Each structure stands twice: as C-alpha cells, then as structure tokens.
Coordinates of C-alpha atoms in Angstrom, one line a residue:
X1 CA 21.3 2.3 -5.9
X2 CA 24.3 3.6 -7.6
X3 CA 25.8 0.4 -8.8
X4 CA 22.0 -0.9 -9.6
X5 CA 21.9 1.6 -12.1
X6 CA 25.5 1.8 -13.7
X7 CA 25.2 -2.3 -13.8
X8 CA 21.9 -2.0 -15.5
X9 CA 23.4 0.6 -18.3
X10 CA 26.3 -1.6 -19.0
X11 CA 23.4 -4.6 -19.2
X12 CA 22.1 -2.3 -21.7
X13 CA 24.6 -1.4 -23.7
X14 CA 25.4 -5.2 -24.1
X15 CA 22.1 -5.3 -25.9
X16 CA 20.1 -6.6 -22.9
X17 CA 18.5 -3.6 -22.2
X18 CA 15.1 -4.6 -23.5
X19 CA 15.2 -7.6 -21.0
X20 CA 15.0 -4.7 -18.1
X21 CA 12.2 -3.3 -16.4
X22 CA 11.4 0.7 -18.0
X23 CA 8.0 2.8 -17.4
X24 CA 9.5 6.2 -19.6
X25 CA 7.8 8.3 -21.6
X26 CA 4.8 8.5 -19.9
X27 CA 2.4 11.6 -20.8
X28 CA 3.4 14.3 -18.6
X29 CA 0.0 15.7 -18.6
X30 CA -1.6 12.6 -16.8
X31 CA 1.0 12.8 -14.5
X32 CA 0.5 16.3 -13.2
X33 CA -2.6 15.8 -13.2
X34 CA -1.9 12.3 -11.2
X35 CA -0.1 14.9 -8.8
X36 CA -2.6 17.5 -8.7
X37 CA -5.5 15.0 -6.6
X38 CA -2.7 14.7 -3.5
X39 CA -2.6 18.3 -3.0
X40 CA -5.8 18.8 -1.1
X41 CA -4.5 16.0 1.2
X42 CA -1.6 18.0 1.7
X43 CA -4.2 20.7 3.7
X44 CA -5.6 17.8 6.1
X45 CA -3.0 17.8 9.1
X46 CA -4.8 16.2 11.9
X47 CA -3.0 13.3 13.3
X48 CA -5.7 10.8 11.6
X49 CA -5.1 12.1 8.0
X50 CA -1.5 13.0 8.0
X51 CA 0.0 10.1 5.8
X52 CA 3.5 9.8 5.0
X53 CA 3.3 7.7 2.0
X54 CA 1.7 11.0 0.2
X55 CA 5.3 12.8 1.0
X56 CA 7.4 9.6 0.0
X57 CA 5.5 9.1 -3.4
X58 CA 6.1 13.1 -3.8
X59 CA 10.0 13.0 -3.3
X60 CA 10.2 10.2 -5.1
X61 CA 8.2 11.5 -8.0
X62 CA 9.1 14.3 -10.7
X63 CA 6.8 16.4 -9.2
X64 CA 7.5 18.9 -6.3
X65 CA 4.7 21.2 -3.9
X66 CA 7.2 23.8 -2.9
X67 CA 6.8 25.1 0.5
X68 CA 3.6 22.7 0.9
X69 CA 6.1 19.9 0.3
X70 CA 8.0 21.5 3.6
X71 CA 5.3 22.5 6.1
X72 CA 3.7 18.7 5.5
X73 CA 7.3 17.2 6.6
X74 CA 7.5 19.6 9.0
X75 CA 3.8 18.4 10.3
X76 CA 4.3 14.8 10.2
X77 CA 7.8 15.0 12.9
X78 CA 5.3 17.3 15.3
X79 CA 3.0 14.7 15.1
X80 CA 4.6 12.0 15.1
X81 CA 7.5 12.1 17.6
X82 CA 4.7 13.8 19.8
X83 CA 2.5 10.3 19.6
X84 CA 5.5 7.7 20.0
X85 CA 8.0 9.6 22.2
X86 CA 5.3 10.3 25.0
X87 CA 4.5 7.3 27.8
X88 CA 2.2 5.3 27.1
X89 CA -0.1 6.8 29.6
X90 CA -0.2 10.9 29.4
X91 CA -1.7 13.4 31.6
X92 CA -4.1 14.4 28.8
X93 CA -5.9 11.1 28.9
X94 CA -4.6 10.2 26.2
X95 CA -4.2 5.9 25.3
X96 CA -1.7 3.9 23.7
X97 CA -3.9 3.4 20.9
X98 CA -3.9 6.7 19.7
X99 CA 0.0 5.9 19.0
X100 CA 1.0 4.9 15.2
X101 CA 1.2 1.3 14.2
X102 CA 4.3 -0.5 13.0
X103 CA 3.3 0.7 9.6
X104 CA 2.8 4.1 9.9
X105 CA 6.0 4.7 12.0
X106 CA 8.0 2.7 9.0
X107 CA 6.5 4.9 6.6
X108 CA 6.9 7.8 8.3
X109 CA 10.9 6.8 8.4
X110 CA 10.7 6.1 4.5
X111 CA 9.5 10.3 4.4
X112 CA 12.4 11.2 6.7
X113 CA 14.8 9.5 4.0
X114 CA 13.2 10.8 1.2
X115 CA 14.4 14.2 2.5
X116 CA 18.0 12.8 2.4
X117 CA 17.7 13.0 7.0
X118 CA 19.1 9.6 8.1
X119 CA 17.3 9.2 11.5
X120 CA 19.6 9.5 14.8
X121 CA 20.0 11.6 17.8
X122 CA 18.2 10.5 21.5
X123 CA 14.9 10.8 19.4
X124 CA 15.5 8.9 16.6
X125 CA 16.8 6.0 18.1
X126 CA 14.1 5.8 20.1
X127 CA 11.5 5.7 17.0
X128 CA 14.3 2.8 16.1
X129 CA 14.4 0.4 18.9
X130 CA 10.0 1.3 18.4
X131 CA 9.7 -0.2 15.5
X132 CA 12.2 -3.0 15.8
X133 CA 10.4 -3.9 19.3
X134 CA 7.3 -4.1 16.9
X135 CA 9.2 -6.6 14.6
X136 CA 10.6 -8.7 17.6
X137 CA 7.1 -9.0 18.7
X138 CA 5.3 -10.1 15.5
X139 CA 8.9 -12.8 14.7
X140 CA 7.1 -13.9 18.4
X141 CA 4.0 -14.1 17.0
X142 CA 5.4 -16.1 13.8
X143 CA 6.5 -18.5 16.4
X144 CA 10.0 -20.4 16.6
X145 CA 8.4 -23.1 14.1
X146 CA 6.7 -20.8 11.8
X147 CA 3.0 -22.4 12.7
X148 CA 1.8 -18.8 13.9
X149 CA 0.9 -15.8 11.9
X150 CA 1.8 -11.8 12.3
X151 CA -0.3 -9.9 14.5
X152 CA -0.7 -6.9 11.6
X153 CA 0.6 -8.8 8.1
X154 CA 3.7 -9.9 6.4
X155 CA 2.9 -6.7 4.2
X156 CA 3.7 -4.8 7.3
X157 CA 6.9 -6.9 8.7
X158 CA 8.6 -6.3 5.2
X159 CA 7.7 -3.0 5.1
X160 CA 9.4 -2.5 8.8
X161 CA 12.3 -4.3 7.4
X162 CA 13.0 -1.9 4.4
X163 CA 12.3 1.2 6.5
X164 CA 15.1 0.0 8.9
X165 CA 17.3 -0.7 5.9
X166 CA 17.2 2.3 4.3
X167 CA 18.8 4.1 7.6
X168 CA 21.5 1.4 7.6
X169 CA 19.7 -0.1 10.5
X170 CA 20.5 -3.7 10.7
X171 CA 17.7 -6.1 12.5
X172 CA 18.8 -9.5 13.5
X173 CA 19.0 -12.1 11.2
X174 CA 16.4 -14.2 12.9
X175 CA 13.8 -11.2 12.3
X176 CA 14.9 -11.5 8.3
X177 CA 14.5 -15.2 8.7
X178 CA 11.0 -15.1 9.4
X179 CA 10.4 -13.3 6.4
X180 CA 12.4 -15.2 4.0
X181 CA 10.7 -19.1 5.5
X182 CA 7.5 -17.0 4.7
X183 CA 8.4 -16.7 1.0
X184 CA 10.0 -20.1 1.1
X185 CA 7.0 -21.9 1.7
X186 CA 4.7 -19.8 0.2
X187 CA 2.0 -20.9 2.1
X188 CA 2.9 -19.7 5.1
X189 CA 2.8 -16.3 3.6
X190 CA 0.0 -16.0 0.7
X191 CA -2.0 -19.5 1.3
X192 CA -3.2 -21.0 -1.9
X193 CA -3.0 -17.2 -3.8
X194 CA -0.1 -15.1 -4.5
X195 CA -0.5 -11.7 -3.0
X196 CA 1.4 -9.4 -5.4
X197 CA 1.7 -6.5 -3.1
X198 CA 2.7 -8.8 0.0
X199 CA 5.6 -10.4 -2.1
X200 CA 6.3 -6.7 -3.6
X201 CA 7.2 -5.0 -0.6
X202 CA 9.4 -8.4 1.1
X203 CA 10.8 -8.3 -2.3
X204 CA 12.1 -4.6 -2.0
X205 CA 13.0 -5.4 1.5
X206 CA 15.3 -8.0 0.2
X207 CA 16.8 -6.1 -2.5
X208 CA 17.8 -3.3 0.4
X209 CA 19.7 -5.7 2.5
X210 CA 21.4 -7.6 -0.7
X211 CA 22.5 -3.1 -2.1
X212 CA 23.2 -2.7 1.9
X213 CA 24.6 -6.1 2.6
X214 CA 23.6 -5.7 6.1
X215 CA 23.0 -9.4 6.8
X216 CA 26.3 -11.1 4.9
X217 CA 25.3 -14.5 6.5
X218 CA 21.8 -14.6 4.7
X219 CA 22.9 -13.2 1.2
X220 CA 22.6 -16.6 -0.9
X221 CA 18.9 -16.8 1.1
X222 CA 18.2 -13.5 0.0
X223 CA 19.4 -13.9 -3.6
X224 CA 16.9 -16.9 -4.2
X225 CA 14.3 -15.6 -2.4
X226 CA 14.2 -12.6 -5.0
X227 CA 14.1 -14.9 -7.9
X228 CA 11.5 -16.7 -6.3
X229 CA 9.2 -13.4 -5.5
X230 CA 10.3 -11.8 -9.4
X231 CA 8.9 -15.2 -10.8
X232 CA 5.9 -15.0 -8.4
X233 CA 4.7 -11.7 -9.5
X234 CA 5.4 -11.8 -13.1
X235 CA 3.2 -15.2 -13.2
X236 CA 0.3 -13.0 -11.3
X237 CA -0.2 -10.7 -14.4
X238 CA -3.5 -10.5 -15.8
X239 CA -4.3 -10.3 -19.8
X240 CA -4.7 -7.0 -19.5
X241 CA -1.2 -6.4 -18.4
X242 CA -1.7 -5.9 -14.6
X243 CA 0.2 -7.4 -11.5
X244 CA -2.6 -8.6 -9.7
X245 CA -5.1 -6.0 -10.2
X246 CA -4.7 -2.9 -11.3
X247 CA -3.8 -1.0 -7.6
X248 CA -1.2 -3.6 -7.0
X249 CA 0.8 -3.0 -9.9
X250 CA 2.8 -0.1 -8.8
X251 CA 4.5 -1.7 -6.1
X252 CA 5.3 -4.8 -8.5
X253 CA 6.8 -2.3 -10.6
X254 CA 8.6 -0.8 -7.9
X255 CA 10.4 -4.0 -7.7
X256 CA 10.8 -5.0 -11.0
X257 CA 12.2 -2.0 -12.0
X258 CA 15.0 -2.3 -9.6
X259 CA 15.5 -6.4 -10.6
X260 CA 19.3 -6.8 -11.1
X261 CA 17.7 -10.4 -13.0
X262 CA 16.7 -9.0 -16.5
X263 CA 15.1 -11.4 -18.6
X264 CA 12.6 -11.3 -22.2
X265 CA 9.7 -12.4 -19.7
X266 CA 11.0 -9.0 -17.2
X267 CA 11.0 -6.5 -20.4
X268 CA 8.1 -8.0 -22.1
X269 CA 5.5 -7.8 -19.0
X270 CA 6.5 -4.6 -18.1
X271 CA 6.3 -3.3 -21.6
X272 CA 2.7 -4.7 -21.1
X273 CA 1.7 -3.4 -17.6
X274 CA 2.9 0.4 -18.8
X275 CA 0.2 0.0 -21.4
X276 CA -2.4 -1.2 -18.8
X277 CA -1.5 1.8 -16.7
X278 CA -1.7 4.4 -19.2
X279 CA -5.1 3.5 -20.0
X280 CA -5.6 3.5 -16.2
X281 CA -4.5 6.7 -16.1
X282 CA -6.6 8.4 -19.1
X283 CA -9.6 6.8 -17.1
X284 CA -8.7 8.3 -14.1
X285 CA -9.0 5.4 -12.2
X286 CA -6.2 6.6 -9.4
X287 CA -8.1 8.1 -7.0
X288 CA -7.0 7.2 -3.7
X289 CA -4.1 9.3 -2.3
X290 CA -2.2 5.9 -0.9
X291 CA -2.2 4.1 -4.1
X292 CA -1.4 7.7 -5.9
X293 CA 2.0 8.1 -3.6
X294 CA 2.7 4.2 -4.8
X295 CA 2.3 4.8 -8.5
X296 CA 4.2 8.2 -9.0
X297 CA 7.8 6.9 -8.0
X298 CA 7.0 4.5 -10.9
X299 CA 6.3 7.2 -13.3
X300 CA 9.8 8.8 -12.5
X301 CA 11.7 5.2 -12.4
X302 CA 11.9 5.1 -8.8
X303 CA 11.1 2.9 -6.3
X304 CA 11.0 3.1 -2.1
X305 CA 14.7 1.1 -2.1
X306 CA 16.2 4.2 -4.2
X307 CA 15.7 5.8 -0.4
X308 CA 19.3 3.9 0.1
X309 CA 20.4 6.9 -1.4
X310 CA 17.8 9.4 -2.2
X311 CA 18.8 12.1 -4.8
X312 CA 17.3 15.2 -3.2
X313 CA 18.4 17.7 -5.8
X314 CA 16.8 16.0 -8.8
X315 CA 15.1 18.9 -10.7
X316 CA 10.6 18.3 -9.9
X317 CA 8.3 20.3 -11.9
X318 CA 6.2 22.7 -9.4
X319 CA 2.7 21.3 -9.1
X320 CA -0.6 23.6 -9.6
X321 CA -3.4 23.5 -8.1
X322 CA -6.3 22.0 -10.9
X323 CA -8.1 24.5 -12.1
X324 CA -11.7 24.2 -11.3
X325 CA -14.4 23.6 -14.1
X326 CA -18.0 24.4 -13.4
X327 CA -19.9 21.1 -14.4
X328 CA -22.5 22.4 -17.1
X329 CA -26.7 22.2 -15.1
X330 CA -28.0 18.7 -16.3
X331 CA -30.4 16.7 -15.1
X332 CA -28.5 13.6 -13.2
X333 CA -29.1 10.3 -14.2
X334 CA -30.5 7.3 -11.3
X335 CA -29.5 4.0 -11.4
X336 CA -31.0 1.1 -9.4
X337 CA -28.4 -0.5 -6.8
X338 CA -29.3 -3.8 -4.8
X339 CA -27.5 -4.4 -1.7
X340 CA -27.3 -8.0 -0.1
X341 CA -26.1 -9.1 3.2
X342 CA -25.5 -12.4 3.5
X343 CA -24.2 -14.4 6.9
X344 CA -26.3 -12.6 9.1
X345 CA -30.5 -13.1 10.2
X346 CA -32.2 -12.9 8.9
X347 CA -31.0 -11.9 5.7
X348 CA -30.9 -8.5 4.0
X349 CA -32.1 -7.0 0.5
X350 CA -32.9 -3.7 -0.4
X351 CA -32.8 -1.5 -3.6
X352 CA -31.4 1.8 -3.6
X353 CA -31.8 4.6 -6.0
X354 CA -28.1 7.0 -6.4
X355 CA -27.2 8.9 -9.1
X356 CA -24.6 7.5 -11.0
X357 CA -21.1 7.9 -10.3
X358 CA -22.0 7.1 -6.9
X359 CA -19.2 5.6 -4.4
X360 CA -20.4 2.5 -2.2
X361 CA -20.3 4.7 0.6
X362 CA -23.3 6.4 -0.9
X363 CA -24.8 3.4 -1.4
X364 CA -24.8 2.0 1.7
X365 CA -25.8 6.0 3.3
X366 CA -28.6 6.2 1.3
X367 CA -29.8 2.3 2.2
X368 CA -28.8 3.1 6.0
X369 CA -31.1 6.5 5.9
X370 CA -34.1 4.8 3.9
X371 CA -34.3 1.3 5.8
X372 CA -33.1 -0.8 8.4
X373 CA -29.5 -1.1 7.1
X374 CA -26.6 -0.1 9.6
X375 CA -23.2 0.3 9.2
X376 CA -20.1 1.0 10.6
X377 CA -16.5 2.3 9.2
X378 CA -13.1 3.0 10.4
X379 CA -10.8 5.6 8.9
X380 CA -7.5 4.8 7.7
X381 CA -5.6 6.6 4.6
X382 CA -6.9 5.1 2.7
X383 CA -10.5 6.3 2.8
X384 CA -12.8 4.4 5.5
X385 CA -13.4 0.6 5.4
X386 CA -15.6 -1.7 6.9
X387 CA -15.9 -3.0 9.9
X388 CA -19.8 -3.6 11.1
X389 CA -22.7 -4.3 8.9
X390 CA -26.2 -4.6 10.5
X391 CA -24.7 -5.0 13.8
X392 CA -22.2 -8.0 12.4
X393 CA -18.5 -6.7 13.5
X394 CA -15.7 -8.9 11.3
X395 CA -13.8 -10.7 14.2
X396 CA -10.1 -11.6 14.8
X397 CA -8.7 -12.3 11.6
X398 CA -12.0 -11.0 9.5
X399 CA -13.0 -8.9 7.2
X400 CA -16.3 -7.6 5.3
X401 CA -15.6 -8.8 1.5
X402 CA -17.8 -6.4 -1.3
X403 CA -18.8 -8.6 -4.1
X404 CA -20.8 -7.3 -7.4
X405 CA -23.1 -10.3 -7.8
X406 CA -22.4 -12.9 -8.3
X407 CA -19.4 -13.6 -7.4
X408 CA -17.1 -10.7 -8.6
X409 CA -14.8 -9.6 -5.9
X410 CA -14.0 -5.4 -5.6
X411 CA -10.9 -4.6 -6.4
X412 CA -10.3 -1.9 -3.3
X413 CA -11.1 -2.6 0.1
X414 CA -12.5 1.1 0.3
X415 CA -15.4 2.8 0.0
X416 CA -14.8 5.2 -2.9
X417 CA -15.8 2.5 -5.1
X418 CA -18.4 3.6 -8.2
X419 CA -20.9 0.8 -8.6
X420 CA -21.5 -0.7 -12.1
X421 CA -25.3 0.5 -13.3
X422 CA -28.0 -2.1 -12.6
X423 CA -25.2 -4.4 -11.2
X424 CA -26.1 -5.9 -7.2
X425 CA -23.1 -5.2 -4.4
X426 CA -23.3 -8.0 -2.0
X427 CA -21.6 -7.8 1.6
X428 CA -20.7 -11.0 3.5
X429 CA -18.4 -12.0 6.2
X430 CA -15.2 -14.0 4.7
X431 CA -12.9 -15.5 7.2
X432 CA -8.9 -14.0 6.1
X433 CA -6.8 -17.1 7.0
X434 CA -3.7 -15.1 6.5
X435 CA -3.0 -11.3 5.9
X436 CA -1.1 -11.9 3.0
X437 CA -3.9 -12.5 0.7
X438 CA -4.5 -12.5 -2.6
X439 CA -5.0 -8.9 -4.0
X440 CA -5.9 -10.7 -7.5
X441 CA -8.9 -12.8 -5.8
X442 CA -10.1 -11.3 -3.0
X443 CA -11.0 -7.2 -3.0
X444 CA -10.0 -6.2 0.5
X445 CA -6.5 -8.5 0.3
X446 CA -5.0 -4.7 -1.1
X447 CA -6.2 -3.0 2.2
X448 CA -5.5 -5.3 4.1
X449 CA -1.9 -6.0 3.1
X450 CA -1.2 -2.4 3.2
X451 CA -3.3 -0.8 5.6
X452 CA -6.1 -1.8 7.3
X453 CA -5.6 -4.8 9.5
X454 CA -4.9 -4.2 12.9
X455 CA -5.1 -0.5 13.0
X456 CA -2.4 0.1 10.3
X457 CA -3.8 3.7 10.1

C-alpha cells in the first residue's frame, strides 16, 4: 500500500485531495468505547466463538488489548490448525463438519497477516492448497458458462481471493475470472439489486491483485471492473449518507478509501457517510462484534488490503475495560410486540409483552414459552440466525426474512435486533435466488453475504 498512499499525497498536494476518500478526525471517545464491546469476546475461546475478524479489525485499528491481543492469536492457530490439519475422520469422533468454512479459514489468514506472519512452512501450505481447493470447487460450481451459482456466496469467493493475495499467493486466472464475469454482468452476481458488501469485498480483492500484480494477463479486466464496482457502490448510498444500510458501509469505505480513482462524487459521499456514521456511533448502534472488527480499520484509515503490507509497529492506544455503571432501580416499561408467520398452516399471530429494549430473540423466547410458537437458531459470529420457525426449516438456497409490518425489511440478519414499540415483526420464508443480495433491500442479504450461508461460521 506504499505507493497507494504516496500516489494519493501527491494527488493531494495537486489540489485533488478533496476528491479522495478520508474518515479522520473521528471522536476518539466513541472509538474506545467502539473498542471496549469486543473485549469480552476476546474471553470466549471455544472453537464456535473464536472469530478472527475481531483480531483483524483490532490490528488494523488504533486501538491495542496488550497481552489479550496475544493469547487470542495465540488461540485461534491452536484451534484452527487443530480443525483443518487433522483427517477428515479422527479417532475422537469427530466430523468434517466441525472443520471451518472457506470463510473462516480466509479470515483467519487475514489475522495471521495482520501480525505481519506471511503463512508458510509444511503447515501453512497446507491451510493454502485448503482454501484454494475450496475456491476450485465453488469456480466448479460457477460452472464453465457461468449459468451456476457458488455453493457459499460470491461474498465468500472474494473474500478467499484477497486472503490468498495478501500472502502473495497467486490463484489461477480462471478462479479470478469467475469473479470478475460475476461483476461484469451484474446479474450473475447481485440479480436485480446491488449488494454493497458483495461488490466491497471483490472490490478489495481486485485492488490486491492490481498493488500485487499477481495476475499481469487480467490487469486491464481488473482495472475496469474497479470502476465498475466504485460506481456501483457510490450509486447505493442512501439520503442519509449510508452504503446500503448502515452495517454495510464499513466495508464500502474500506474500498473507497483505498480507490486510486478520486473523484468530487468519491470525496463528497464519503464526506457524507462519515457524518452518517458518527451519528451511528453516538447511538450506539454497533453492536455486533463482526460488524465492530469491519468498522474500526475505517476509523484508523485502514482497510483489509493494507494487510499487503501491514504496519505492525504503528503506535495503538491500550484499551480498558468499560467501567461498569449500576443502572439506577426503575420500574421497566412493556411494550406490545405482534409476531406473524406467514407461508406456513395454518398461519400464526400472537402478541407478546417485553420490556423495551428487547432483542428479537426475546421476542420470539417469550412467544415460544407462552404459546405454540417454535423456533430454531444456529450460531455463527455473528450472534444466532434463523433457521426453523414453527417447524418450517428455510431450504437450499433460503432463508427466514424479519419484516416490521408491513413491509419494512430488518437491516441485520441477527437476532440482537430491538423492536420498534407497538410496531408488528413478521417472519416469512423468501426464496434467495443468489447469495449476493442486496443488503439495501433485503435484511438478511448482510448475513448472508458475510456469514451465514452454508455454515460460514
């Protein structure tokens, strides 16, 4: 990223540098305490909860956990070398499915590179050739005429791409190919929506091999498939200044910040999305320890393809544990929920009582312990998700879509979602056509871009 950066200061000091992509001056305090909410997931080490992203977003931030930061790293090799560098059938009993996902092994090479490690020895060549087996087999999926689909998501294949890029790993140009058709003919990739984290992360993946040059014969590809995904994402912004919603803007920043195309539109929307996110962040409404470890590389000016060449003696401020405050006794306030299940019979309403703050998980506990409504999740790290309501599992390609009624689509695919008072959250099965979907339309396109589809985590 060295000659990104020296390239944009002489930009700027031709009077372009307004036209870049800048998220500075942000107020420290809100970033601490950003910080502070993925220290507790720093104490949750079984295999299921370890994430990787939380260290990335860490190194990458301007915030440090000391000798935390050390013993997570230090956990996540155990664990994962243990999971992917045993046979798929151990003595323990354990399966193949307890092994992690395409990715959560490129993620977890995106940690080893934020420690400055570039991944080799007998080991690390065998996590390699893992994940780009995983990649040969979804390009088979895609199909030699491009009429199939990913097994996980195209979020996930450019993810793998980028991970392999910043080790100066170099996949074969058909497996790059498959990515840039899919943002050639968009609706391969995104159907009729543009999925701003999907086109973020091949985006960043692009910009990796044109800084590492590690596939010469696609470069003028790769050049206009950039322009094509900056123009994509800028046109997704919202009035209020978001990329799609409000979760998905920090990976469109990620990009953004590292475009080597300024422009007036560049500078002026991201001008506009840092004032969306600092209101986001004096609201608090950065919860989720995934979406956290995307969002504070942003807050330092970094994004996941500064991993190229990862600066790991930057001074980070030491983070504190938040101090505790007593919530004053007051009587809590009830609000009336409605939950409706629709594509099922027969049919399902019932009114629920919580008090108010209350995530949809407590919603859908309290309905499931007063009534007939059932319900199952599956863990992932981002918080548990979906996957059976009254007995309805979401099939191949499926996925349980929350709605506020009447129509007004969640923005997270999780449960750790506060219901609006006197509103009605309304469950039905909506068929996903393609993994990339839209984060901006439909609520679970973030998760399942990023995480959940096809056991992700």
């Amino acid at each position: 990223m060295g000659h990104l950066r020296a390239l944009l200061f002489l930009l700027g000091g031709l009077g372009a540098l307004a036209h870049i992509c800048e998220i500075t001056e942000v107020d420290s305090t809100l970033v601490e305490r950003l910080g502070q909410r993925l220290l507790p997931w720093m104490d949750r080490l079984s295999p299921e909860q370890l994430n990787p992203s939380i260290y990335v977003g860490l190194r990458l931030s301007s915030l440090q956990a000391g000798a935390k930061e050390a013993h997570y790293l230090h956990s996540l090799k155990l664990s994962y070398q243990q999971s992917l560098l045993r046979p798929a059938s151990s003595k323990d009993g354990s399966d193949s499915e307890a092994k992690p996902s395409m990715g959560q092994l490129a993620l977890y090479l995106l940690a080893l590179r934020a420690n400055c490690e570039f991944v080799g020895g007998h080991k690390g060549d065998r996590l390699v050739s893992q994940l780009k087996r995983f990649l040969e087999d979804e390009k088979g999926a895609i199909g030699h005429n491009h009429q199939g689909h990913p097994r996980t998501s195209y979020y996930q294949y450019g993810l793998g791409i980028l991970a392999l890029c910043v080790h100066q790993k170099r996949v074969h140009d058909s497996v790059v190919g498959k990515l840039l058709y899919a943002v050639e003919h968009e609706r391969h990739l995104l159907q009729d929506r543009v999925s701003v984290d999907t086109m973020a992360m091949a985006g960043m993946a692009f910009s990796c091999l044109e800084l590492s040059n590690l596939n010469p014969n696609q470069r003028n590809r790769i050049n206009l498939a950039l322009r094509r995904v900056q123009e994509k994402i800028l046109k997704a912004q919202t009035p209020e200044g978001y990329f799609g919603n409000v979760y998905s803007t920090p990976l469109a920043l990620q990009l953004l910040m590292g475009s080597l195309r300024p422009t007036v539109e560049l500078g002026t929307a991201c001008l506009k999305a840092k004032a969306a996110l600092q209101a986001s962040l004096q609201h608090k409404t950065f919860q989720n320890p995934l979406m956290i470890s995307q969002l504070l590389p942003v807050l330092n000016q970094k994004s996941y393809v500064d991993l190229i060449s990862p600066d790991c003696q930057a001074p980070r401020a030491l983070l504190e544990p938040a101090t505790e405050i007593l919530p004053q006794t007051h009587v809590p306030e009830f609000i009336d929920v409605t939950l409706e299940v629709s594509g099922i019979t027969p049919s399902y309403r019932h009114s629920v009582s919580v008090p108010a703050g209350s995530s949809l998980e407590d919603v859908l506990k309290n309905a499931q312990e007063h009534g007939r409504f059932r319900y199952r999740t599956q863990a992932s790290l981002s918080g548990p998700f979906l996957t059976s309501v009254l007995g309805k599992k979401a099939g191949e390609r499926e996925f349980w879509q929350v709605l506020q009624a009447p129509d007004t689509p969640l923005q997270q695919a999780f449960l750790s979602i506060s219901p609006v008072i006197g509103q009605t959250v309304k469950d039905h099965l909506s068929p996903l056509l393609l993994s990339g979907t839209s984060s901006g339309h439909l609520p679970c396109a973030r998760g399942l871009d990023q995480v959940l589809y096809r056991r992700y985590c």
